[in-house]
CSV table of C-alpha atoms in Angstrom, one decimal:
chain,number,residue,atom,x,y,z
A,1,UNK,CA,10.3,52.8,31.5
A,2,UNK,CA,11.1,52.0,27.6
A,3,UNK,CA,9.2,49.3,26.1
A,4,UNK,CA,8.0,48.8,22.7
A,5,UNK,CA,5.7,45.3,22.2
A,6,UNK,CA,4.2,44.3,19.3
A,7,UNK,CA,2.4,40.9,18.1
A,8,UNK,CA,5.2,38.6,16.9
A,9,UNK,CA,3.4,36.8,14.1
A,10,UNK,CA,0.8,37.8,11.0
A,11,UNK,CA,-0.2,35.7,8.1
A,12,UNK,CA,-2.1,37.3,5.2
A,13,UNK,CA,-3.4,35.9,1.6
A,14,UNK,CA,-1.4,38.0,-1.5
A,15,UNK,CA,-3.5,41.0,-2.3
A,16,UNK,CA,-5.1,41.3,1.1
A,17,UNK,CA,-4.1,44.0,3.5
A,18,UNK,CA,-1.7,43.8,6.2
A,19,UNK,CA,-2.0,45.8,9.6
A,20,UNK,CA,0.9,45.4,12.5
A,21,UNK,CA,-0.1,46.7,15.3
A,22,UNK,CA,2.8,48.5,18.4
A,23,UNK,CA,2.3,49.9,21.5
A,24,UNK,CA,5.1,52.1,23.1
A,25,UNK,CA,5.5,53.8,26.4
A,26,UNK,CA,8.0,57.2,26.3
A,27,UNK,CA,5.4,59.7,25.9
A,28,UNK,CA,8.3,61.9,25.4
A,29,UNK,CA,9.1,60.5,21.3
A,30,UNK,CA,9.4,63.0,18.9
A,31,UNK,CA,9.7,60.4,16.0
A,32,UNK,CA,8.0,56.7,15.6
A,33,UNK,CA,9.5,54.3,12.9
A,34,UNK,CA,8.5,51.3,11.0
A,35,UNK,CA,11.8,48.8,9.5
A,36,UNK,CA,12.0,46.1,7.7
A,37,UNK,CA,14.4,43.2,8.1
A,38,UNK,CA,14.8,40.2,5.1
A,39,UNK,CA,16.4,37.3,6.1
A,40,UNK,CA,20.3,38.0,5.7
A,41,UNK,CA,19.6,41.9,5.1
A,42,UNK,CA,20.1,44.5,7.6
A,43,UNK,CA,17.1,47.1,8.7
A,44,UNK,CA,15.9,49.0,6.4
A,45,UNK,CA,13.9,52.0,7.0
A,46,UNK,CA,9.9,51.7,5.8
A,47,UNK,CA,8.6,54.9,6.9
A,48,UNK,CA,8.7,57.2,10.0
A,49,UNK,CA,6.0,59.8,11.2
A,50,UNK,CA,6.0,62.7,13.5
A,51,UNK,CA,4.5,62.2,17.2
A,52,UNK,CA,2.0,65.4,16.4
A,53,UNK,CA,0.7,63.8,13.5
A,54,UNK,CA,-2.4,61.2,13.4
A,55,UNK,CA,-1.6,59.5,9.6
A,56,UNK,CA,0.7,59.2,7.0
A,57,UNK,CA,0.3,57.6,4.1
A,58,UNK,CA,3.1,56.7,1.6
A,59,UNK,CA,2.1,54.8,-1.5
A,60,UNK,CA,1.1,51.3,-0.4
A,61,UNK,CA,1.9,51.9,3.5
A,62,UNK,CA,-0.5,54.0,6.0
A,63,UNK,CA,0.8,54.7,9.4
A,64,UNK,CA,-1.9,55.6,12.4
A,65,UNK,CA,-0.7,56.9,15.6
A,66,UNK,CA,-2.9,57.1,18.8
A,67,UNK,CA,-0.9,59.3,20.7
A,68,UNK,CA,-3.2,59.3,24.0
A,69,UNK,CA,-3.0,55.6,23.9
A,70,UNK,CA,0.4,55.0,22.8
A,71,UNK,CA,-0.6,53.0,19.5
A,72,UNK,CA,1.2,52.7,16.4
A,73,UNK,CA,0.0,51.2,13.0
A,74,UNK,CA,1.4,50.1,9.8
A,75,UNK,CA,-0.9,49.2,7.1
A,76,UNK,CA,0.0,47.4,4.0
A,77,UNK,CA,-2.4,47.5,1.1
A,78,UNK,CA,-2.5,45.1,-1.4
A,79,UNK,CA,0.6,42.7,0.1
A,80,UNK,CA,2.8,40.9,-1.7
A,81,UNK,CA,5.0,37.9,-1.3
A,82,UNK,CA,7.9,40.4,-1.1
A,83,UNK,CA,6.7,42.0,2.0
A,84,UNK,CA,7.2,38.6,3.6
A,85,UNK,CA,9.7,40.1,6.5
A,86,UNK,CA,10.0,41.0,10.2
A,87,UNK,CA,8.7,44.7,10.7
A,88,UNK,CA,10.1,46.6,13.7
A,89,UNK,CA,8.2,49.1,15.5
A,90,UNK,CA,10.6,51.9,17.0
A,91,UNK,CA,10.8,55.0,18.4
A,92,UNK,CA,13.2,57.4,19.3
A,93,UNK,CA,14.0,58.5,22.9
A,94,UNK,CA,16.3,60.7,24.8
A,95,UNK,CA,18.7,63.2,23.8
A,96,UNK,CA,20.8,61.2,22.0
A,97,UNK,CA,17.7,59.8,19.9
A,98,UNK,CA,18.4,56.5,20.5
A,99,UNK,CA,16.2,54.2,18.8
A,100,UNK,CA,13.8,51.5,21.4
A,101,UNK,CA,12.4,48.6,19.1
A,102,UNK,CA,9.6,46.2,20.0
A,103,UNK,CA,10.4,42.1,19.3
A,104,UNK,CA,9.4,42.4,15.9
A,105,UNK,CA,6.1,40.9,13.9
A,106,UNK,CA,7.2,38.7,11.4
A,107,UNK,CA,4.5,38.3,8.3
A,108,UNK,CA,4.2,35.7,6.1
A,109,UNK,CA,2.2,36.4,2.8
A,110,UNK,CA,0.5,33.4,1.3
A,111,UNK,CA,-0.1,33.0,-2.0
B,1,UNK,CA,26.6,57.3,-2.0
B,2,UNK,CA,28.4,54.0,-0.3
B,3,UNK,CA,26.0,52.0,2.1
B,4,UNK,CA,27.4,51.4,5.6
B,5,UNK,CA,29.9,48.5,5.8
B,6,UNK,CA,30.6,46.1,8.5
B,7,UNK,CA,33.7,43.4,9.1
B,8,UNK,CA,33.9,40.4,9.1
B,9,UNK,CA,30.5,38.7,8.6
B,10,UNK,CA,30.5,36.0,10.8
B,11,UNK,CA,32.8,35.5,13.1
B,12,UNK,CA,33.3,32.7,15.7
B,13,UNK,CA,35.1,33.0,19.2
B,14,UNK,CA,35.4,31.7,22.6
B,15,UNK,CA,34.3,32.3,26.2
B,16,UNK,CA,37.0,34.8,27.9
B,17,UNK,CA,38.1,35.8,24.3
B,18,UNK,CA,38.5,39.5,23.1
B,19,UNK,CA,37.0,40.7,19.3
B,20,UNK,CA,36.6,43.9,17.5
B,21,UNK,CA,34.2,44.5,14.9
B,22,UNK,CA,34.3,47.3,12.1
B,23,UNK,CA,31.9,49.6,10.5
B,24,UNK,CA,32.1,52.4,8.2
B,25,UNK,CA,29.5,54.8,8.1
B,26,UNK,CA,27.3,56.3,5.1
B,27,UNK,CA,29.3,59.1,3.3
B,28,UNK,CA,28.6,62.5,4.8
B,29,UNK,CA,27.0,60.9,8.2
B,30,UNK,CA,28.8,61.8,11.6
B,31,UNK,CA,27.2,59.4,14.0
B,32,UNK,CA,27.3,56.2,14.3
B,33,UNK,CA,25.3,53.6,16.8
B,34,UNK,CA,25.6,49.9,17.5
B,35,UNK,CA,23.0,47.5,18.8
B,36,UNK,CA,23.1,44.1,19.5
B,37,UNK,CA,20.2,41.7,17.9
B,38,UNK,CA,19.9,38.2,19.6
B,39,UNK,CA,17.9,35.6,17.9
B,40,UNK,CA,14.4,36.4,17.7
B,41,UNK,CA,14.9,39.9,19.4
B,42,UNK,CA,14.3,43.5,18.4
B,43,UNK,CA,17.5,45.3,18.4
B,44,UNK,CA,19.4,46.8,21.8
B,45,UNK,CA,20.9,50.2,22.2
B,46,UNK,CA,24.4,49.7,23.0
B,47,UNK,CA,26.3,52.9,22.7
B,48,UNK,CA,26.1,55.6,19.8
B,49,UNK,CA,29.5,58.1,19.0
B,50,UNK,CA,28.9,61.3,17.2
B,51,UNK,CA,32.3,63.3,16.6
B,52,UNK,CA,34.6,60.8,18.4
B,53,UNK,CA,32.6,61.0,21.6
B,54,UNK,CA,30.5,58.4,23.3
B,55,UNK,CA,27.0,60.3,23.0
B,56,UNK,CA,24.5,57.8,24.9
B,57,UNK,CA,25.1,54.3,26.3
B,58,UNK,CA,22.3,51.5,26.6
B,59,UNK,CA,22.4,48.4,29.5
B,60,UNK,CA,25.3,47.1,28.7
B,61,UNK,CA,29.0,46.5,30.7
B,62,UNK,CA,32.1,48.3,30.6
B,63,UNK,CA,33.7,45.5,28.4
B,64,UNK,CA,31.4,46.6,25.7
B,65,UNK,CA,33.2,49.6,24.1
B,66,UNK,CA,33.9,51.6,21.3
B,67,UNK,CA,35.5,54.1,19.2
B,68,UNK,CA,34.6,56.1,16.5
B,69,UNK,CA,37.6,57.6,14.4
B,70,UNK,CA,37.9,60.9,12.4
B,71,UNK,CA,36.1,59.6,8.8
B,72,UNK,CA,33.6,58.7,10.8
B,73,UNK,CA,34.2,54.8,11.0
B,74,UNK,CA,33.5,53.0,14.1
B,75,UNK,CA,34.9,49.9,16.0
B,76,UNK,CA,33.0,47.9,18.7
B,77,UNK,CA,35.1,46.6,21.0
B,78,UNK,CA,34.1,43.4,23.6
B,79,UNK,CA,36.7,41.7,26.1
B,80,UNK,CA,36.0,38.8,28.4
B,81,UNK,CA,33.3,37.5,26.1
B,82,UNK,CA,30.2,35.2,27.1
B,83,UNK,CA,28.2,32.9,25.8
B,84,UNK,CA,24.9,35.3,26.0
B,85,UNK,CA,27.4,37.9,23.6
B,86,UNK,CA,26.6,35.8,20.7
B,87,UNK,CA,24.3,37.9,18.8
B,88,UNK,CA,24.0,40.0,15.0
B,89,UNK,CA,25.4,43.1,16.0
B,90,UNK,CA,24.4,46.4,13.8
B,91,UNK,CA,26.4,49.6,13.0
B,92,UNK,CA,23.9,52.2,12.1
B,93,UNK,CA,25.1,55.5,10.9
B,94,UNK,CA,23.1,58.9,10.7
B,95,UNK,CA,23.4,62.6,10.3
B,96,UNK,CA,22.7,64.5,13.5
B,97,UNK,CA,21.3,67.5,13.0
B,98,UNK,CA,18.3,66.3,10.4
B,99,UNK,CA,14.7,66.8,11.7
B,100,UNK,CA,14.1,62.7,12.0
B,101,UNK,CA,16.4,60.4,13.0
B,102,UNK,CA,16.7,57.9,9.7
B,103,UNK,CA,19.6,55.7,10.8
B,104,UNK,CA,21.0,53.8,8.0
B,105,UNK,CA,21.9,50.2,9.1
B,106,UNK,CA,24.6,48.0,7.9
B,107,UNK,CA,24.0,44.1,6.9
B,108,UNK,CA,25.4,43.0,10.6
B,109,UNK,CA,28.1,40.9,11.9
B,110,UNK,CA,26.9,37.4,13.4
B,111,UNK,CA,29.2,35.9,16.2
B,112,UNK,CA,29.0,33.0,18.0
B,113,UNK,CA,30.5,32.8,21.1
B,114,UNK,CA,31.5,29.2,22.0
């Protein structure tokens, strides 16, 4: 079946790291994403990578994937009050590459 | 480049009602997909069009349909509306055809089903 979980809350200090951690089941996703969502904003798109690849890194954001165990990781460095947000863990699936997403992990940065 | 676009913003019905929502995709993009988002939840597949076609449908019931329109905008249709419809409900638009599947999402429309 389709199911995306992820922990629903993560508090951090300002300047510390972040990590938000996703587990998925289709074994069969080409493509695993990572959105954002402020308070009265819609999704935005943080960063995607590739199910053959282990890491990508994209200025302050590093993605792991563990394909054999179906993990997915998103890495902050150096958070910032501004990151405070719900991050979605997604991932495509089917021929019509529709998009599953977990519950969300909402972070709260402290200053 | 215009963002995608959804009407109204909020909206406010009852049980047994009918509504229609709007979106208009992302210049140049010729798909468009629409979840549902209760409170607290991640969003749910509810159908996707890509050239005027229904291209994929999630759980949901016939009363939950659709139509996508030659400029590429998009209406989401629900009759016979329940409480458990009220929800944010996204229009996301893309470009089939791209090697990853960036959707770009609207900011929502929010209705309350009383």
């Amino acid at each position: 079946g389709e199911d995306v979980e992820q922990s629903l809350f993560l508090s951090v200090r300002e300047g510390d790291s972040s990590v938000i951690n996703c587990t998925y089941t289709d074994s069969s996703s080409t493509y695993l994403y990572w959105y954002k969502q402020e308070p009265g904003a819609g999704l935005q798109l943080l960063t995607y990578i590739f199910s053959n690849m282990d890491m990508k890194q994209d200025q302050r954001l590093t993605v792991l994937l563990n394909k054999k165990d179906k993990h997915l990781s998103l890495r902050i460095a150096d958070t910032q009050t501004g990151d405070s947000a719900i991050y979605f863990c997604a991932e495509d699936a089917g021929n019509n590459r529709k998009l599953i997403w977990g519950l969300g992990t909402s972070l709260a940065v402290n200053p | 480049e215009t963002g995608v676009t959804q009407s109204p913003t909020h909206l406010i019905k009852t049980r047994g009602q009918q509504v229609t929502l709007r979106c208009s995709s992302q210049s140049g993009h010729n798909t468009v997909s629409w979840y549902q988002q209760a409170l607290g939840q991640g969003p749910q597949f509810i159908f996707q069009y890509y050239r005027e076609e229904e291209n994929g449908r999630g759980n949901f019931p016939p009363r939950f349909s659709g139509l996508q329109f030659p400029n590429y905008s998009s209406e989401l249709n629900v009759n016979a509306l329940e409480l458990d419809d009220s929800a944010l409900y996204l229009c996301a638009s893309s470009l089939v055809g791209r090697e990853y599947n960036e959707q770009f999402f609207g900011p929502g429309t929010r209705l309350t089903v009383l």
